[in-house]
PDB file of C-alpha atoms in Angstrom:
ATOM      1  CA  UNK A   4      15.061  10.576  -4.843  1.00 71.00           C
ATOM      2  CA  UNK A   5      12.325   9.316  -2.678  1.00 81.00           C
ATOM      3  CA  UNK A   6      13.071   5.590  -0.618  1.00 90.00           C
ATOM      4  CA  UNK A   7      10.082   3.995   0.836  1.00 94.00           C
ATOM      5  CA  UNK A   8      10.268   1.222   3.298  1.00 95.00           C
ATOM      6  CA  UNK A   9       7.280  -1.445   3.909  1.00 96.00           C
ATOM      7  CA  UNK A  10       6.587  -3.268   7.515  1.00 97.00           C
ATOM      8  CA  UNK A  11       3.996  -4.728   9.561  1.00 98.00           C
ATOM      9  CA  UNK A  12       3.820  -8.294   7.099  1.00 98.00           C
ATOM     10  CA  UNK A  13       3.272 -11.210   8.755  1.00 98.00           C
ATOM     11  CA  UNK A  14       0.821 -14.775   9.394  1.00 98.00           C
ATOM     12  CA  UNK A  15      -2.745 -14.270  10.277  1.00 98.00           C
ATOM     13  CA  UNK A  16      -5.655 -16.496  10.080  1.00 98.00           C
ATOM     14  CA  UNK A  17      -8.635 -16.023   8.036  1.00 98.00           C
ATOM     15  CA  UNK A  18     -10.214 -12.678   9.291  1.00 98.00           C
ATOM     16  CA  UNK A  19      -7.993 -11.382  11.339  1.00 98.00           C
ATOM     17  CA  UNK A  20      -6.290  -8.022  10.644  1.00 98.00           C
ATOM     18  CA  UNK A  21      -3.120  -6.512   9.886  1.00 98.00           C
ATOM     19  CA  UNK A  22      -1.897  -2.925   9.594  1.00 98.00           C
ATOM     20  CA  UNK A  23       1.154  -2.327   7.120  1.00 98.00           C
ATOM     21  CA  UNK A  24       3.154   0.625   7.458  1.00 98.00           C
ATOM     22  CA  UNK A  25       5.489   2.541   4.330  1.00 96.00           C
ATOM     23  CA  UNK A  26       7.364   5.020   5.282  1.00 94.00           C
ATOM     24  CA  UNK A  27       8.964   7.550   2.897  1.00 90.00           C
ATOM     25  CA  UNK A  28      12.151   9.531   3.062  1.00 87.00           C
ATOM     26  CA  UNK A  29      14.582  11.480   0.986  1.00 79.00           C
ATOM     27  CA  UNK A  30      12.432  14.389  -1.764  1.00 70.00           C
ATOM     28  CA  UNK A  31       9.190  13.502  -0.422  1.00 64.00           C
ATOM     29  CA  UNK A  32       7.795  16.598  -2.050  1.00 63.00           C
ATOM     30  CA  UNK A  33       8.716  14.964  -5.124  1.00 71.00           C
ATOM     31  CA  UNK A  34       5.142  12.658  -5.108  1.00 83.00           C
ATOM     32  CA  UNK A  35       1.774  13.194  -4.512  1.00 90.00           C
ATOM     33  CA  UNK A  36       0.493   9.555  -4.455  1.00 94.00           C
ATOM     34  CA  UNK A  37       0.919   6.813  -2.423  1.00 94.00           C
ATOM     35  CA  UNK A  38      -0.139   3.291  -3.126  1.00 96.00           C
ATOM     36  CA  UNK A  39      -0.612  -0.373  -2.258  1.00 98.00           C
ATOM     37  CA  UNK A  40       0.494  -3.248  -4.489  1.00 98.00           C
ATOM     38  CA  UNK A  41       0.212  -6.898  -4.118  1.00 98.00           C
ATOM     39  CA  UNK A  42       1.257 -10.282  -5.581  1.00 98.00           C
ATOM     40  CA  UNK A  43       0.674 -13.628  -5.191  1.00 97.00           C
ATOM     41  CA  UNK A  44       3.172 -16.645  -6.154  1.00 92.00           C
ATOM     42  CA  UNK A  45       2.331 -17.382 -10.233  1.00 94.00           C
ATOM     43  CA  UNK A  46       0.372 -13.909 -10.358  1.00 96.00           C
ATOM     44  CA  UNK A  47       0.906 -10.379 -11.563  1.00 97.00           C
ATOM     45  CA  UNK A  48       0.874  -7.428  -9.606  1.00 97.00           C
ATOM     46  CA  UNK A  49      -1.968  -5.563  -9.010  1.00 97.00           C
ATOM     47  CA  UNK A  50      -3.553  -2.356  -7.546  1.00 97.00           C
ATOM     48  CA  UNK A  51      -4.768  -2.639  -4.048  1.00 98.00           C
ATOM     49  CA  UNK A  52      -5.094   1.282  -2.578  1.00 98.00           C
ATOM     50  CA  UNK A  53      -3.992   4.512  -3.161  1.00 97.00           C
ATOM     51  CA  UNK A  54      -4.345   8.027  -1.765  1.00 96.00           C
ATOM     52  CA  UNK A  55      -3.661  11.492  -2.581  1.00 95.00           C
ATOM     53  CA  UNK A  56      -0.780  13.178  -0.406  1.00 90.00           C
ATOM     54  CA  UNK A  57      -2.314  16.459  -0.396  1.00 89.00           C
ATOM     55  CA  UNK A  58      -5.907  16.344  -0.403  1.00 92.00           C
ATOM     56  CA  UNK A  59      -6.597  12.440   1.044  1.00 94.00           C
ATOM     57  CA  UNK A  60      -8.433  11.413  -1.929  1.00 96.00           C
ATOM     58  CA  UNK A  61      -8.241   7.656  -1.800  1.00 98.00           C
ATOM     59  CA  UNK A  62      -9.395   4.377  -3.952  1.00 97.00           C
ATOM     60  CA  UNK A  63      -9.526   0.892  -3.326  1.00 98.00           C
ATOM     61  CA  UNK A  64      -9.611  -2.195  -5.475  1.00 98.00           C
ATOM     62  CA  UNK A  65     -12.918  -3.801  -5.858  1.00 98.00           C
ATOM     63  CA  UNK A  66     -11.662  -6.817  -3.780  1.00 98.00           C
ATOM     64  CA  UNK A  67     -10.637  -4.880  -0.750  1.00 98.00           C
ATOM     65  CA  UNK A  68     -13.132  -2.405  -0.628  1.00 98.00           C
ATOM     66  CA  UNK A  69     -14.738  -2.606   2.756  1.00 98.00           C
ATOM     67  CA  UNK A  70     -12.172  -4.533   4.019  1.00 98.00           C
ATOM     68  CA  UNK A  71      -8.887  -2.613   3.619  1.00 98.00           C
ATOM     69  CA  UNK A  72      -8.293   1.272   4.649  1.00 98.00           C
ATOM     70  CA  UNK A  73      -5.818   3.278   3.393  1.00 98.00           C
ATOM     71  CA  UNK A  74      -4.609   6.569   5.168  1.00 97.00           C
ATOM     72  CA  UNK A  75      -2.019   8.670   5.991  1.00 95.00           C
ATOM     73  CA  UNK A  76       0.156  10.639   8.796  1.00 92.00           C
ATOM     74  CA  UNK A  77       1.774  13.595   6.412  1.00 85.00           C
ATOM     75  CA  UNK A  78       3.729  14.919   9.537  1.00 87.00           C
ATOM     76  CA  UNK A  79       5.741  11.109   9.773  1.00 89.00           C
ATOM     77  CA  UNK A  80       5.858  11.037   5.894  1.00 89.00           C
ATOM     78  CA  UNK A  81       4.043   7.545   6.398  1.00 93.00           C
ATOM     79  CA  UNK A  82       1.194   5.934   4.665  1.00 95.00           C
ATOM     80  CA  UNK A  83      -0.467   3.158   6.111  1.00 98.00           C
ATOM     81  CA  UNK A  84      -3.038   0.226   5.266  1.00 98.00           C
ATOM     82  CA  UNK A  85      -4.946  -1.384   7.170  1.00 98.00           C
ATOM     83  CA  UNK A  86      -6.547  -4.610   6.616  1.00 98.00           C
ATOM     84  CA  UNK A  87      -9.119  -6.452   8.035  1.00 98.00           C
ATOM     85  CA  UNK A  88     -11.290  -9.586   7.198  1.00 98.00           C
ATOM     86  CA  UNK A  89      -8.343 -11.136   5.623  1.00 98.00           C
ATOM     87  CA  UNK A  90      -8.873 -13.770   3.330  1.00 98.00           C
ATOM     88  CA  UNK A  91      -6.861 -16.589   2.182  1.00 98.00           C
ATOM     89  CA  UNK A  92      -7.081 -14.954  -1.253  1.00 97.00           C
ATOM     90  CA  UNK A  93      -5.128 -11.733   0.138  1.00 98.00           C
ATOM     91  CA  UNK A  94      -2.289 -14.098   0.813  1.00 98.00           C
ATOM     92  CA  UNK A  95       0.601 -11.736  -1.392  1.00 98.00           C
ATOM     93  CA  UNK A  96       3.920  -9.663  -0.855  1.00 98.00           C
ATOM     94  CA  UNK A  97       2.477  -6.099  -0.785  1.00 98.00           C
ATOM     95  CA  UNK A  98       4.597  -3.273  -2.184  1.00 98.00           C
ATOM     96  CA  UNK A  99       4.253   0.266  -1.469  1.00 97.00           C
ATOM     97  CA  UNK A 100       4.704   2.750  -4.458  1.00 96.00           C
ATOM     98  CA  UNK A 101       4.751   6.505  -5.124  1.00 93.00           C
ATOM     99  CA  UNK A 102       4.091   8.545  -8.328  1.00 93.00           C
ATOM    100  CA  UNK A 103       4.960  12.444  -8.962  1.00 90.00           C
ATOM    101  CA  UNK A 104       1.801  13.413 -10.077  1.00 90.00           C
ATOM    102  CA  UNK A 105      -1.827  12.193  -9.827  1.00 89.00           C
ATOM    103  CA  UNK A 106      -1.797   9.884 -13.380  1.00 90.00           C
ATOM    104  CA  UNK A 107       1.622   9.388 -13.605  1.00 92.00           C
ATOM    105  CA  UNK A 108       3.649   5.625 -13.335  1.00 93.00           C
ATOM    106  CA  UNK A 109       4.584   4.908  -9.901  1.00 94.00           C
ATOM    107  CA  UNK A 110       7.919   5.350 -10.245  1.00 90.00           C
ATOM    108  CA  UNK A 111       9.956   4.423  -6.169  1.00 91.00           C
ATOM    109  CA  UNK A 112       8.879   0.656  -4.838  1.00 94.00           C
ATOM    110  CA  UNK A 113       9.135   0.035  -1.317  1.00 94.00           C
ATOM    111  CA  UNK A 114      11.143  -3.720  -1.509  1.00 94.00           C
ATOM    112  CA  UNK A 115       7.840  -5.454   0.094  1.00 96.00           C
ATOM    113  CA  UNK A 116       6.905  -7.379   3.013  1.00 98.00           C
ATOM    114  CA  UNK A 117       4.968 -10.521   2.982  1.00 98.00           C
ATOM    115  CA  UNK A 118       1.088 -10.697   4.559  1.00 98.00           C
ATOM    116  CA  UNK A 119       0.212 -14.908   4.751  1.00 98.00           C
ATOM    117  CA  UNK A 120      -3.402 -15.678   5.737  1.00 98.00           C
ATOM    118  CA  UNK A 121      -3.949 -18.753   7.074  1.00 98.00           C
ATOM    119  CA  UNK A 122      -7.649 -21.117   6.769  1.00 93.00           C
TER     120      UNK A 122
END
């Protein structure tokens, strides 16, 4: 129904930036969130970002925010993040995700792309 595909992963050293792309295709009028995933070797997932398709409504982890902006470009169907400060701690594969419906499960993964931070 709705394919997403991550990109812009890569090795950085400790506060340097990088901006990951996900962009959607297929029933993209099918979600209305967008979000950012991560997770490290030996550790669950967890919530990074999200943001409301329609009205830009975003929120951010407690360990990103002020660090990490999320955003979008509705006309290329492609949601961004962009991180800066990185720490070693953000060292993870991130995953894009998108749910129906703000509250539902995100249901369509991206198949993740790996950010490494460096000290």
């Amino acid at each position: 129904q709705v394919q997403l595909v991550a990109s812009g992963g890569g090795l950085v050293q400790a506060g340097g930036s990088l901006r990951l792309s996900c962009a959607a295709s297929g029933r993209t009028f099918s979600y209305a969130v967008m979000g950012w995933f991560r997770q490290a070797p030996g550790k669950e997932r967890e919530f990074v970002a999200d943001i409301n398709i329609y009205d830009g409504h975003t929120n951010y982890a407690d360990s990103v925010k002020g660090r990490f902006t999320i955003s979008k470009d509705n006309a290329k169907n492609t949601v961004y993040l962009q991180m800066n400060g990185l720490k070693p701690e953000d060292t993870a594969v991130y995953y894009c995700a998108a749910a129906s419906y703000v509250g539902a499960a995100y249901t369509y993964w991206g198949q993740g792309t790996q950010v490494t931070v460096s000290s």
